[in-house]
Amino acid sequence: MSKSRSALRAARFVAPVLLAAGLAAPFAASAEMIERFWSAAEPQTAWVTSYGECWQSLGGPTDLQPCVTAVVPEEFVVRLNFEFDKYQLQNIVNDDELRRLDSYIADVKTTPANEYLTVVGHTDAKGSYEYNDVLGQRRANTVRDYLISKGIPESQIGPAQSMGERDMLPEYSPYALEQRRVTIKSEG
C-alpha cells in the first residue's frame, strides 16, 4: 500500500508539470506554425500579412506575384499624339503609349490606395480657342472611357476635363504634334 501512496504523491507533483508542458507545447510550436500561414487579399495576388506587410515563408504557393506595391504617380502624361483634329484611339500616332497606359491602369488597379483620377485633354494651338477646348474634352472622354473599359470603376474617375490649347509644353512648338496629349491626375 505504501508503494501506491508514494506513486500517488509523486503523481500530485508530476501531474501539474505535465499539464503545464502539455498546454505550453502549442505555444512553443506556434512560431514555426505561423511561418507556414499565408494570407492574400485576392486569389493570385501578392501574399501579405493581415497587417498589409510582405510575408516571406518557407512553404506555400510558389506561383504568386512578389510582394510589390504599385506606385501611382500624381500626374501621368499619355502622349498618344492624336492625329490632327482627331480624338479616337484609332487615330493615335504613338501606339507604344497605349501599352504604357495599360501598364498605368494595371498599377492603379493593384495599388492599395483607392485612387481618384481626373483625365484632362490637351490640343495644339491650331484652330480656335473654343474648338480646341471641345477637342480636348473629346480626347479626355476617349481616355476616360478606355480606363473604364479596362476595369477601373467609373466612380473612381472624375468627369473628363479640357485644357484645350492652354498649358502648352514649353519644350515644343505650340503647333507640334506632342501638344496633343492627355494628362491623368491621381489623388490617393
C-alpha positions as semicolon CSV with decimal commas, in nm:
position;residue;x (nm);y (nm);z (nm)
1;M;0,000;0,000;0,000
2;S;0,287;0,232;0,066
3;K;0,407;0,194;-0,291
4;S;0,072;0,309;-0,424
5;R;0,072;0,604;-0,182
6;S;0,419;0,702;-0,297
7;A;0,306;0,679;-0,658
8;L;0,001;0,888;-0,578
9;R;0,213;1,153;-0,406
10;A;0,454;1,159;-0,699
11;A;0,160;1,195;-0,940
12;R;0,041;1,501;-0,748
13;F;0,373;1,672;-0,816
14;V;0,427;1,543;-1,170
15;A;0,072;1,599;-1,297
16;P;0,085;1,982;-1,283
17;V;0,423;1,980;-1,454
18;L;0,295;1,753;-1,732
19;L;-0,021;1,959;-1,765
20;A;0,179;2,282;-1,794
21;A;0,410;2,125;-2,052
22;G;0,112;1,997;-2,249
23;L;-0,053;2,337;-2,250
24;A;0,267;2,518;-2,346
25;A;0,353;2,287;-2,636
26;P;0,117;2,454;-2,887
27;F;0,261;2,794;-2,799
28;A;0,615;2,671;-2,846
29;A;0,526;2,527;-3,186
30;S;0,325;2,834;-3,290
31;A;0,632;3,030;-3,400
32;E;0,711;2,758;-3,653
33;M;0,345;2,720;-3,748
34;I;0,295;3,094;-3,802
35;E;0,577;3,088;-4,055
36;R;0,369;2,847;-4,262
37;F;0,046;3,050;-4,261
38;W;-0,034;3,253;-4,574
39;S;-0,283;3,526;-4,638
40;A;-0,382;3,705;-4,960
41;A;-0,625;3,987;-5,029
42;E;-0,744;3,825;-5,352
43;P;-0,655;3,498;-5,527
44;Q;-0,334;3,512;-5,733
45;T;-0,215;3,840;-5,584
46;A;0,095;3,919;-5,384
47;W;0,095;3,745;-5,048
48;V;0,080;3,973;-4,748
49;T;0,017;3,953;-4,375
50;S;-0,309;4,068;-4,223
51;Y;-0,124;4,394;-4,149
52;G;-0,060;4,454;-4,520
53;E;0,312;4,373;-4,500
54;C;0,505;4,137;-4,725
55;W;0,549;3,794;-4,574
56;Q;0,811;3,551;-4,692
57;S;0,751;3,193;-4,592
58;L;0,933;2,862;-4,616
59;G;0,625;2,688;-4,753
60;G;0,320;2,772;-4,953
61;P;0,245;2,852;-5,319
62;T;0,538;2,944;-5,540
63;D;0,348;3,072;-5,844
64;L;0,234;3,401;-5,690
65;Q;0,338;3,754;-5,771
66;P;0,605;3,906;-5,549
67;C;0,511;4,145;-5,270
68;V;0,532;4,470;-5,462
69;T;0,303;4,765;-5,406
70;A;0,233;4,962;-5,721
71;V;0,303;5,332;-5,703
72;V;0,068;5,556;-5,899
73;P;0,224;5,892;-5,990
74;E;0,032;6,209;-5,907
75;E;0,040;6,303;-6,275
76;F;0,070;6,069;-6,572
77;V;0,106;6,218;-6,921
78;V;-0,020;5,999;-7,204
79;R;0,146;6,114;-7,526
80;L;-0,093;5,941;-7,761
81;N;-0,029;6,227;-8,004
82;F;-0,365;6,219;-8,175
83;E;-0,378;6,290;-8,547
84;F;-0,474;6,646;-8,637
85;D;-0,838;6,719;-8,546
86;K;-0,892;6,360;-8,416
87;Y;-0,981;6,223;-8,075
88;Q;-1,042;5,847;-8,102
89;L;-0,795;5,572;-8,014
90;Q;-0,775;5,451;-8,373
91;N;-0,639;5,799;-8,457
92;I;-0,333;5,794;-8,232
93;V;0,018;5,826;-8,368
94;N;0,206;5,665;-8,078
95;D;0,093;5,303;-8,020
96;D;0,364;5,248;-7,755
97;E;0,187;5,500;-7,535
98;L;-0,125;5,282;-7,534
99;R;0,084;4,998;-7,386
100;R;0,225;5,246;-7,132
101;L;-0,132;5,349;-7,047
102;D;-0,224;4,982;-6,998
103;S;0,067;4,947;-6,754
104;Y;-0,054;5,256;-6,568
105;I;-0,406;5,108;-6,549
106;A;-0,263;4,785;-6,403
107;D;-0,080;4,988;-6,137
108;V;-0,397;5,180;-6,047
109;K;-0,590;4,854;-6,013
110;T;-0,329;4,690;-5,788
111;T;-0,240;4,981;-5,564
112;P;-0,377;4,952;-5,211
113;A;-0,481;5,318;-5,217
114;N;-0,819;5,398;-5,367
115;E;-0,700;5,640;-5,635
116;Y;-0,935;5,908;-5,768
117;L;-0,843;6,003;-6,125
118;T;-0,900;6,318;-6,327
119;V;-0,850;6,297;-6,704
120;V;-0,756;6,619;-6,887
121;G;-0,732;6,658;-7,267
122;H;-0,490;6,893;-7,447
123;T;-0,455;7,018;-7,804
124;D;-0,204;7,209;-8,012
125;A;-0,267;7,577;-8,096
126;K;-0,414;7,517;-8,444
127;G;-0,781;7,614;-8,459
128;S;-0,991;7,846;-8,249
129;Y;-0,970;7,855;-7,873
130;E;-1,332;7,732;-7,840
131;Y;-1,285;7,449;-8,091
132;N;-0,967;7,330;-7,918
133;D;-1,146;7,326;-7,586
134;V;-1,412;7,092;-7,729
135;L;-1,146;6,876;-7,898
136;G;-0,950;6,846;-7,572
137;Q;-1,271;6,740;-7,397
138;R;-1,332;6,468;-7,660
139;R;-0,976;6,337;-7,616
140;A;-1,019;6,327;-7,239
141;N;-1,353;6,145;-7,275
142;T;-1,189;5,887;-7,504
143;V;-0,919;5,809;-7,247
144;R;-1,168;5,814;-6,958
145;D;-1,388;5,563;-7,143
146;Y;-1,080;5,348;-7,211
147;L;-0,991;5,346;-6,839
148;I;-1,344;5,228;-6,756
149;S;-1,336;4,962;-7,029
150;K;-1,015;4,825;-6,874
151;G;-1,178;4,778;-6,533
152;I;-1,128;5,098;-6,338
153;P;-1,461;5,177;-6,168
154;E;-1,641;5,478;-6,310
155;S;-1,688;5,609;-5,956
156;Q;-1,308;5,630;-5,926
157;I;-1,278;5,868;-6,225
158;G;-1,398;6,226;-6,225
159;P;-1,566;6,393;-6,523
160;A;-1,330;6,448;-6,817
161;Q;-1,182;6,796;-6,845
162;S;-1,017;7,000;-7,117
163;M;-0,729;7,242;-7,118
164;G;-0,757;7,282;-7,495
165;E;-0,455;7,485;-7,604
166;R;-0,386;7,614;-7,253
167;D;-0,097;7,459;-7,059
168;M;0,137;7,407;-7,356
169;L;0,455;7,203;-7,318
170;P;0,731;7,467;-7,334
171;E;0,987;7,237;-7,499
172;Y;0,770;7,202;-7,814
173;S;0,621;7,442;-8,063
174;P;0,258;7,536;-7,982
175;Y;0,165;7,371;-8,313
176;A;0,363;7,048;-8,252
177;L;0,213;6,701;-8,250
178;E;0,345;6,650;-7,895
179;Q;0,096;6,905;-7,759
180;R;-0,190;6,665;-7,844
181;R;-0,189;6,463;-7,525
182;V;-0,397;6,358;-7,224
183;T;-0,294;6,402;-6,861
184;I;-0,426;6,181;-6,581
185;K;-0,403;6,324;-6,232
186;S;-0,429;6,098;-5,931
187;E;-0,536;6,173;-5,577
188;G;-0,487;5,881;-5,340
